[in-house]
Amino acid sequence: MNTQRAQEIAESATMVNVTYDGKPIYIQNVDAERETARIYTLDQPDQEISVSLNSLIEPSPFQSDGIQMVCDRHD
């Protein structure tokens, strides 16, 4: 994740879907100089850690969770 997007998410009042190591997280703050973020997983809010911004994933709205959609066109 790039620094600007991480800062936007950290400053947003809206909860944004971001994961770290496959787990949903909340971004507390961003250190742009070090390119790290202070985060916690949603299931363990009392355990904050600092991680590289490169390890944070914001899924594309077009990604699915293994659900396959098939569209049949009948002319």
Short mmCIF file of N, CA and C in Angstrom, two decimals:
data_model
loop_
_atom_site.label_atom_id
_atom_site.label_comp_id
_atom_site.label_asym_id
_atom_site.label_seq_id
_atom_site.Cartn_x
_atom_site.Cartn_y
_atom_site.Cartn_z
N MET A 1 0.86 -1.17 0.00
CA MET A 1 0.00 0.00 0.00
C MET A 1 0.90 1.23 0.00
N ASN A 2 0.51 2.23 -0.75
CA ASN A 2 1.35 3.43 -0.77
C ASN A 2 1.03 4.33 0.43
N THR A 3 1.98 5.19 0.73
CA THR A 3 1.89 6.05 1.92
C THR A 3 0.66 6.93 1.91
N GLN A 4 0.37 7.55 0.78
CA GLN A 4 -0.76 8.47 0.71
C GLN A 4 -2.07 7.75 1.01
N ARG A 5 -2.25 6.56 0.42
CA ARG A 5 -3.50 5.82 0.65
C ARG A 5 -3.60 5.38 2.11
N ALA A 6 -2.51 4.94 2.69
CA ALA A 6 -2.52 4.54 4.10
C ALA A 6 -2.91 5.71 5.00
N GLN A 7 -2.39 6.90 4.70
CA GLN A 7 -2.73 8.09 5.48
C GLN A 7 -4.21 8.44 5.31
N GLU A 8 -4.72 8.33 4.09
CA GLU A 8 -6.14 8.60 3.85
C GLU A 8 -7.01 7.67 4.69
N ILE A 9 -6.65 6.39 4.72
CA ILE A 9 -7.42 5.41 5.48
C ILE A 9 -7.33 5.70 6.97
N ALA A 10 -6.14 6.00 7.47
CA ALA A 10 -5.96 6.28 8.90
C ALA A 10 -6.76 7.50 9.34
N GLU A 11 -6.90 8.48 8.46
CA GLU A 11 -7.62 9.72 8.79
C GLU A 11 -9.12 9.64 8.52
N SER A 12 -9.56 8.59 7.86
CA SER A 12 -10.95 8.45 7.47
C SER A 12 -11.83 8.08 8.65
N ALA A 13 -13.03 8.62 8.67
CA ALA A 13 -14.01 8.26 9.69
C ALA A 13 -14.71 6.95 9.32
N THR A 14 -14.54 6.53 8.07
CA THR A 14 -15.16 5.31 7.57
C THR A 14 -14.21 4.13 7.72
N MET A 15 -14.72 3.01 8.15
CA MET A 15 -13.91 1.79 8.25
C MET A 15 -13.64 1.27 6.85
N VAL A 16 -12.36 1.06 6.54
CA VAL A 16 -11.95 0.59 5.22
C VAL A 16 -11.39 -0.83 5.37
N ASN A 17 -11.74 -1.69 4.42
CA ASN A 17 -11.28 -3.08 4.44
C ASN A 17 -9.80 -3.15 4.07
N VAL A 18 -8.95 -3.36 5.08
CA VAL A 18 -7.50 -3.51 4.89
C VAL A 18 -7.08 -4.73 5.68
N THR A 19 -6.15 -5.51 5.12
CA THR A 19 -5.67 -6.69 5.83
C THR A 19 -4.16 -6.67 5.99
N TYR A 20 -3.71 -7.37 7.01
CA TYR A 20 -2.29 -7.62 7.26
C TYR A 20 -2.17 -9.10 7.58
N ASP A 21 -1.37 -9.80 6.83
CA ASP A 21 -1.19 -11.24 7.03
C ASP A 21 -2.53 -11.97 6.99
N GLY A 22 -3.42 -11.50 6.12
CA GLY A 22 -4.72 -12.14 5.93
C GLY A 22 -5.77 -11.78 6.97
N LYS A 23 -5.43 -10.91 7.92
CA LYS A 23 -6.37 -10.55 8.98
C LYS A 23 -6.82 -9.10 8.82
N PRO A 24 -8.10 -8.81 9.04
CA PRO A 24 -8.58 -7.43 8.97
C PRO A 24 -7.93 -6.58 10.05
N ILE A 25 -7.52 -5.37 9.67
CA ILE A 25 -6.81 -4.49 10.62
C ILE A 25 -7.38 -3.08 10.60
N TYR A 26 -6.98 -2.32 11.61
CA TYR A 26 -7.27 -0.89 11.71
C TYR A 26 -5.93 -0.16 11.73
N ILE A 27 -5.80 0.88 10.91
CA ILE A 27 -4.56 1.65 10.87
C ILE A 27 -4.67 2.80 11.87
N GLN A 28 -3.83 2.79 12.90
CA GLN A 28 -3.81 3.85 13.90
C GLN A 28 -3.15 5.11 13.36
N ASN A 29 -1.95 4.96 12.81
CA ASN A 29 -1.24 6.10 12.24
C ASN A 29 -0.18 5.60 11.27
N VAL A 30 0.36 6.54 10.49
CA VAL A 30 1.33 6.22 9.45
C VAL A 30 2.59 7.05 9.66
N ASP A 31 3.74 6.40 9.54
CA ASP A 31 5.03 7.08 9.57
C ASP A 31 5.55 7.10 8.14
N ALA A 32 5.32 8.22 7.46
CA ALA A 32 5.68 8.33 6.04
C ALA A 32 7.18 8.21 5.81
N GLU A 33 7.96 8.74 6.73
CA GLU A 33 9.42 8.70 6.58
C GLU A 33 9.95 7.26 6.61
N ARG A 34 9.41 6.47 7.51
CA ARG A 34 9.85 5.06 7.64
C ARG A 34 9.03 4.11 6.77
N GLU A 35 7.95 4.62 6.20
CA GLU A 35 7.02 3.81 5.39
C GLU A 35 6.47 2.64 6.20
N THR A 36 6.01 2.97 7.41
CA THR A 36 5.40 1.99 8.30
C THR A 36 4.06 2.51 8.81
N ALA A 37 3.28 1.61 9.36
CA ALA A 37 2.00 1.98 9.97
C ALA A 37 1.88 1.28 11.31
N ARG A 38 1.24 1.97 12.23
CA ARG A 38 0.91 1.38 13.53
C ARG A 38 -0.49 0.83 13.38
N ILE A 39 -0.64 -0.48 13.58
CA ILE A 39 -1.93 -1.14 13.33
C ILE A 39 -2.31 -2.05 14.49
N TYR A 40 -3.57 -2.50 14.46
CA TYR A 40 -3.99 -3.62 15.30
C TYR A 40 -5.03 -4.42 14.54
N THR A 41 -5.07 -5.72 14.82
CA THR A 41 -6.09 -6.55 14.18
C THR A 41 -7.41 -6.30 14.89
N LEU A 42 -8.50 -6.44 14.15
CA LEU A 42 -9.81 -6.14 14.72
C LEU A 42 -10.18 -7.08 15.85
N ASP A 43 -9.62 -8.29 15.84
CA ASP A 43 -9.93 -9.23 16.92
C ASP A 43 -9.00 -9.09 18.13
N GLN A 44 -7.95 -8.26 18.01
CA GLN A 44 -7.03 -8.04 19.14
C GLN A 44 -6.62 -6.56 19.20
N PRO A 45 -7.57 -5.67 19.51
CA PRO A 45 -7.27 -4.24 19.49
C PRO A 45 -6.26 -3.77 20.53
N ASP A 46 -5.99 -4.59 21.53
CA ASP A 46 -5.03 -4.21 22.56
C ASP A 46 -3.59 -4.57 22.18
N GLN A 47 -3.38 -5.17 21.02
CA GLN A 47 -2.04 -5.58 20.60
C GLN A 47 -1.61 -4.82 19.34
N GLU A 48 -1.13 -3.60 19.52
CA GLU A 48 -0.67 -2.78 18.40
C GLU A 48 0.73 -3.19 17.98
N ILE A 49 0.97 -3.13 16.66
CA ILE A 49 2.29 -3.42 16.11
C ILE A 49 2.60 -2.43 14.99
N SER A 50 3.88 -2.26 14.70
CA SER A 50 4.31 -1.45 13.56
C SER A 50 4.68 -2.40 12.43
N VAL A 51 4.18 -2.10 11.23
CA VAL A 51 4.44 -2.96 10.07
C VAL A 51 4.78 -2.10 8.86
N SER A 52 5.43 -2.72 7.90
CA SER A 52 5.74 -2.05 6.64
C SER A 52 4.45 -1.79 5.87
N LEU A 53 4.37 -0.63 5.22
CA LEU A 53 3.19 -0.34 4.41
C LEU A 53 3.03 -1.35 3.28
N ASN A 54 4.15 -1.90 2.80
CA ASN A 54 4.08 -2.90 1.73
C ASN A 54 3.35 -4.17 2.14
N SER A 55 3.20 -4.40 3.44
CA SER A 55 2.54 -5.62 3.91
C SER A 55 1.03 -5.43 4.10
N LEU A 56 0.53 -4.22 3.88
CA LEU A 56 -0.90 -3.95 4.03
C LEU A 56 -1.59 -4.10 2.69
N ILE A 57 -2.73 -4.77 2.70
CA ILE A 57 -3.48 -5.05 1.48
C ILE A 57 -4.87 -4.46 1.58
N GLU A 58 -5.24 -3.69 0.57
CA GLU A 58 -6.62 -3.21 0.44
C GLU A 58 -7.20 -3.91 -0.78
N PRO A 59 -8.08 -4.89 -0.56
CA PRO A 59 -8.62 -5.64 -1.70
C PRO A 59 -9.35 -4.73 -2.67
N SER A 60 -9.22 -5.05 -3.93
CA SER A 60 -9.94 -4.33 -4.97
C SER A 60 -11.42 -4.61 -4.81
N PRO A 61 -12.28 -3.64 -5.10
CA PRO A 61 -13.72 -3.91 -5.01
C PRO A 61 -14.17 -4.96 -6.02
N PHE A 62 -13.30 -5.29 -6.97
CA PHE A 62 -13.64 -6.27 -7.99
C PHE A 62 -13.17 -7.67 -7.64
N GLN A 63 -12.42 -7.81 -6.54
CA GLN A 63 -11.98 -9.14 -6.12
C GLN A 63 -13.12 -9.84 -5.42
N SER A 64 -13.14 -11.16 -5.57
CA SER A 64 -14.17 -11.94 -4.89
C SER A 64 -13.52 -12.83 -3.85
N ASP A 65 -14.33 -13.42 -3.03
CA ASP A 65 -13.84 -14.35 -2.01
C ASP A 65 -14.05 -15.78 -2.49
N GLY A 66 -13.59 -16.07 -3.69
CA GLY A 66 -13.73 -17.40 -4.23
C GLY A 66 -15.08 -17.66 -4.87
N ILE A 67 -15.90 -16.64 -4.95
CA ILE A 67 -17.21 -16.79 -5.57
C ILE A 67 -17.05 -16.56 -7.06
N GLN A 68 -17.54 -17.50 -7.82
CA GLN A 68 -17.44 -17.37 -9.27
C GLN A 68 -18.80 -16.99 -9.81
N MET A 69 -18.83 -15.94 -10.59
CA MET A 69 -20.07 -15.50 -11.21
C MET A 69 -20.03 -15.87 -12.68
N VAL A 70 -21.11 -16.45 -13.15
CA VAL A 70 -21.19 -16.85 -14.55
C VAL A 70 -22.40 -16.15 -15.15
N CYS A 71 -22.17 -15.50 -16.26
CA CYS A 71 -23.25 -14.82 -16.96
C CYS A 71 -23.47 -15.54 -18.29
N ASP A 72 -24.65 -16.05 -18.48
CA ASP A 72 -24.99 -16.70 -19.75
C ASP A 72 -25.76 -15.71 -20.59
N ARG A 73 -25.37 -15.62 -21.81
CA ARG A 73 -26.06 -14.72 -22.74
C ARG A 73 -26.88 -15.57 -23.69
N HIS A 74 -28.15 -15.33 -23.70
CA HIS A 74 -29.06 -16.07 -24.58
C HIS A 74 -29.62 -15.11 -25.62
N ASP A 75 -29.25 -15.35 -26.85
CA ASP A 75 -29.75 -14.50 -27.95
C ASP A 75 -30.90 -15.16 -28.66
#
